[in-house]
mmCIF file of C-alpha atoms and ligand atoms in Angstrom:
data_model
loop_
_atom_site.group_PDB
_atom_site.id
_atom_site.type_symbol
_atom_site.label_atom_id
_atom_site.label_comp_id
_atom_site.label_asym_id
_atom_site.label_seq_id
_atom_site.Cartn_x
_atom_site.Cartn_y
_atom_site.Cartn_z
ATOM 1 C CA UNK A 1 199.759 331.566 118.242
ATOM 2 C CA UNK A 2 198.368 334.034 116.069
ATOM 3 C CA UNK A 3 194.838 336.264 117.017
ATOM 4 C CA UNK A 4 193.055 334.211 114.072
ATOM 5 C CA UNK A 5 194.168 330.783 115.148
ATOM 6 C CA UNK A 6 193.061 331.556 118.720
ATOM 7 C CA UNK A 7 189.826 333.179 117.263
ATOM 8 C CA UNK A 8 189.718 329.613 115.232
ATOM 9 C CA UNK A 9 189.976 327.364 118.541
ATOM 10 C CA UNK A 10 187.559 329.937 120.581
ATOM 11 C CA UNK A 11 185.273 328.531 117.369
ATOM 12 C CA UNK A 12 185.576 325.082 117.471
ATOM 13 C CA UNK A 13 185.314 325.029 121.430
ATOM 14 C CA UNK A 14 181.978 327.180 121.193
ATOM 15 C CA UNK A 15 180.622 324.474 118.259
ATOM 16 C CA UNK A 16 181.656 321.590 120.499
ATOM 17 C CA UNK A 17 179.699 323.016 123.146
ATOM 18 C CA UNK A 18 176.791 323.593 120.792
ATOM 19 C CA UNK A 19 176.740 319.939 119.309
ATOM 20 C CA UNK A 20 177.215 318.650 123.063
ATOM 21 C CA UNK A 21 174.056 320.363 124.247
ATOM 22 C CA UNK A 22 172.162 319.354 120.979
ATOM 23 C CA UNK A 23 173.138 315.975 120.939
ATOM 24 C CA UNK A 24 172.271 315.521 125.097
ATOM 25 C CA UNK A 25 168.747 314.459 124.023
ATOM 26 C CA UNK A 26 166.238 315.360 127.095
ATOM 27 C CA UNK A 27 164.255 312.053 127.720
ATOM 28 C CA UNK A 28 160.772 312.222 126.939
ATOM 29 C CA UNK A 29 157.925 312.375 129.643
ATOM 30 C CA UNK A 30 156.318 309.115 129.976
ATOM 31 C CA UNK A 31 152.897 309.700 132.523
ATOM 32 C CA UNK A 32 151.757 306.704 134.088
ATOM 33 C CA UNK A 33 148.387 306.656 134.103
ATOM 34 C CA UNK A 34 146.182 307.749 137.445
ATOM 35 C CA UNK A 35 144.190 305.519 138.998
ATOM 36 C CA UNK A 36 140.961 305.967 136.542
ATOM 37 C CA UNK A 37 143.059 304.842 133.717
ATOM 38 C CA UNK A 38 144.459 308.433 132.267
ATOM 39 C CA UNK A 39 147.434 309.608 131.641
ATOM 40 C CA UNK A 40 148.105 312.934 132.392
ATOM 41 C CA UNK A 41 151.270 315.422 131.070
ATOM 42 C CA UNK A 42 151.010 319.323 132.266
ATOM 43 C CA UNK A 43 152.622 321.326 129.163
ATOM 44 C CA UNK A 44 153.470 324.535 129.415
ATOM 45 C CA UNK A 45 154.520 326.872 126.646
ATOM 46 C CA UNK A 46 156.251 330.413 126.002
ATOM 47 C CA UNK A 47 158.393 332.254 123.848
ATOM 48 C CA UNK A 48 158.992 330.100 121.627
ATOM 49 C CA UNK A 49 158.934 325.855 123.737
ATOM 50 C CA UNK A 50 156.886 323.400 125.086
ATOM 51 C CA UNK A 51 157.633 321.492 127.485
ATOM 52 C CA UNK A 52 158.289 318.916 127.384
ATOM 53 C CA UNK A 53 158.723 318.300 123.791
ATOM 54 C CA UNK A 54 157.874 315.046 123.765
ATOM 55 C CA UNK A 55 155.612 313.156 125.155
ATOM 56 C CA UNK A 56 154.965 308.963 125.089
ATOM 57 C CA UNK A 57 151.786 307.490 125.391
ATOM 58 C CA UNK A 58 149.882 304.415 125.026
ATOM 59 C CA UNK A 59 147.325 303.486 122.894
ATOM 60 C CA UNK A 60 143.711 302.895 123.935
ATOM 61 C CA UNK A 61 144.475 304.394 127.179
ATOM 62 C CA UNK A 62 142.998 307.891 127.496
ATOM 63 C CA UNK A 63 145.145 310.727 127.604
ATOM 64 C CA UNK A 64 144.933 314.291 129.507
ATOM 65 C CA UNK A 65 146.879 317.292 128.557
ATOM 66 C CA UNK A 66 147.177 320.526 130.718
ATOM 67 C CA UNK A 67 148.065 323.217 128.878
ATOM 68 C CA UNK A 68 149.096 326.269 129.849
ATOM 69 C CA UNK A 69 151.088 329.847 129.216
ATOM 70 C CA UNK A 70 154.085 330.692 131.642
ATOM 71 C CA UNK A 71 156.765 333.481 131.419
ATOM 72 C CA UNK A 72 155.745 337.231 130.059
ATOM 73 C CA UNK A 73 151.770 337.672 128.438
ATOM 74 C CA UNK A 74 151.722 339.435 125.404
ATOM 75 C CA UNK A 75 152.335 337.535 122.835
ATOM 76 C CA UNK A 76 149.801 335.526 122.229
ATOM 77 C CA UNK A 77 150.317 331.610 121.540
ATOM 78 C CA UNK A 78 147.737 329.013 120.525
ATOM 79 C CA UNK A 79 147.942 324.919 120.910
ATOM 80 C CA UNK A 80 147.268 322.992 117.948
ATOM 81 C CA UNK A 81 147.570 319.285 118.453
ATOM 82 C CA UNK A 82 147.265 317.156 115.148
ATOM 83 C CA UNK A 83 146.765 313.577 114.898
ATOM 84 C CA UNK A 84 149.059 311.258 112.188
ATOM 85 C CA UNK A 85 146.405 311.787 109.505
ATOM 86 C CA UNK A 86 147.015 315.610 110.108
ATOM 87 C CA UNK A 87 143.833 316.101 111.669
ATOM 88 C CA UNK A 88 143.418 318.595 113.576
ATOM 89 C CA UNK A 89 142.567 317.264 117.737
ATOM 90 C CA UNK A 90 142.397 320.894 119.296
ATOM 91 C CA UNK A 91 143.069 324.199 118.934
ATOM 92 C CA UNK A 92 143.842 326.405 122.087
ATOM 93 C CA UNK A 93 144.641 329.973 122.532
ATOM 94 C CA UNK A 94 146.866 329.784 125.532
ATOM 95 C CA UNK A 95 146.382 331.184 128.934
ATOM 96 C CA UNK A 96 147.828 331.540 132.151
ATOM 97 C CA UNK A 97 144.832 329.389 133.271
ATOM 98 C CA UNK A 98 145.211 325.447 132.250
ATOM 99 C CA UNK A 99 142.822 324.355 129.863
ATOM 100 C CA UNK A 100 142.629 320.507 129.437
ATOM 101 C CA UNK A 101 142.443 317.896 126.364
ATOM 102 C CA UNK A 102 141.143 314.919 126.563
ATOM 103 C CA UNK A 103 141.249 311.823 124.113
ATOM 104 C CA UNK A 104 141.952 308.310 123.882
ATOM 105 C CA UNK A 105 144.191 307.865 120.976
ATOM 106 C CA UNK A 106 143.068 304.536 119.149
ATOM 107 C CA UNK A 107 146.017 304.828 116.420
ATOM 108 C CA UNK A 108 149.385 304.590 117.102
ATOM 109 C CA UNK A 109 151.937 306.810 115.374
ATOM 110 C CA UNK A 110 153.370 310.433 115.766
ATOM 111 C CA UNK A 111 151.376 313.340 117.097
ATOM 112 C CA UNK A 112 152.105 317.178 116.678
ATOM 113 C CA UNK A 113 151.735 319.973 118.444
ATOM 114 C CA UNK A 114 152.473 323.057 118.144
ATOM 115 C CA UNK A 115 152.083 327.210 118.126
ATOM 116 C CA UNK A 116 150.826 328.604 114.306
ATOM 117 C CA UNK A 117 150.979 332.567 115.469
ATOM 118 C CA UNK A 118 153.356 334.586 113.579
ATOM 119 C CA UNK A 119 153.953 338.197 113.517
ATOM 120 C CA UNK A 120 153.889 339.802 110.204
ATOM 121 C CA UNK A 121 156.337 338.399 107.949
ATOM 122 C CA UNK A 122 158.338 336.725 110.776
ATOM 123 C CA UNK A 123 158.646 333.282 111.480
ATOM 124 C CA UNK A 124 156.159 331.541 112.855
ATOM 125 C CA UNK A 125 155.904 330.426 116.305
ATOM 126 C CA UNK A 126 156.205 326.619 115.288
ATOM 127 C CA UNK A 127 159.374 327.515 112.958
ATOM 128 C CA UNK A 128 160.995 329.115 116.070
ATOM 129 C CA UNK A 129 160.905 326.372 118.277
ATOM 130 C CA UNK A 130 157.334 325.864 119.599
ATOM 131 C CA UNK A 131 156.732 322.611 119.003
ATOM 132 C CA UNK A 132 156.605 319.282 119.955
ATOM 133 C CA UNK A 133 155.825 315.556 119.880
ATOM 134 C CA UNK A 134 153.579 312.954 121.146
ATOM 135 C CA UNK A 135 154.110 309.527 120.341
ATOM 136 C CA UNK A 136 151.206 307.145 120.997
ATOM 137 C CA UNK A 137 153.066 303.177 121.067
ATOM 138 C CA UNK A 138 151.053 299.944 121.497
HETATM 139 CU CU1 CU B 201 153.081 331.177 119.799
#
């Protein structure tokens, strides 16, 4: 076998890996609500995550997000959670200290959040993988 064609297999095994990982889906967090009714999902965020990504909730049932930074300080991240419409819900810088969010989502449908720093003419923080989804069902 030639250096190439073992160069070409080293390639495919290290893409195989890649689309393994990707396509191993992590489950998303599901909080069943406390005993006053809320549901309540810790988030925590760095360079450049959330987790979890995704979050389910229900509808009509009010929900409690603890947000906070972990891993170095110094850059500084935000939380920006937007409803379907695109409205903006909140709009966090993020500390070491949890801050909490509380609503009671009424419509169903796909929430966002996610980190809208950016350094210069870098990506931003939400293009780099600082982002994720909450999913309010019936
Ligand atoms: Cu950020």
């Amino acid at each position: 076998m030639t250096v190439a064609a073992s160069l070409n297999r080293l390639c495919l095994c290290a893409l195989l890996f890649v689309a393994a990982t990707a396509g191993a889906e992590i489950a998303p967090v599901r909080p069943a609500p406390g005993a006053d009714g809320a549901q309540r999902v810790d988030i925590v965020g760095g360079s450049y995550y959330f987790r979890p990504a995704h979050v389910v909730v229900k509808a009509g049932q009010p929900v409690e997000l603890s947000v906070r930074l972990e891993g170095m300080a110094g850059v500084p991240h935000r939380f920006v959670l937007e409803g379907p419409d695109g409205q903006r819900l909140a709009d966090l810088t993020l500390g070491e200290q949890a801050q909490q969010i509380r609503f009671t989502p009424t419509a169903t449908g796909r929430y966002l959040y996610y980190c809208p720093n950016r350094l210069l003419f870098f990506r931003d923080h939400r293009q780099r993988g600082m982002a994720g989804q909450l999913d309010v069902e019936e």
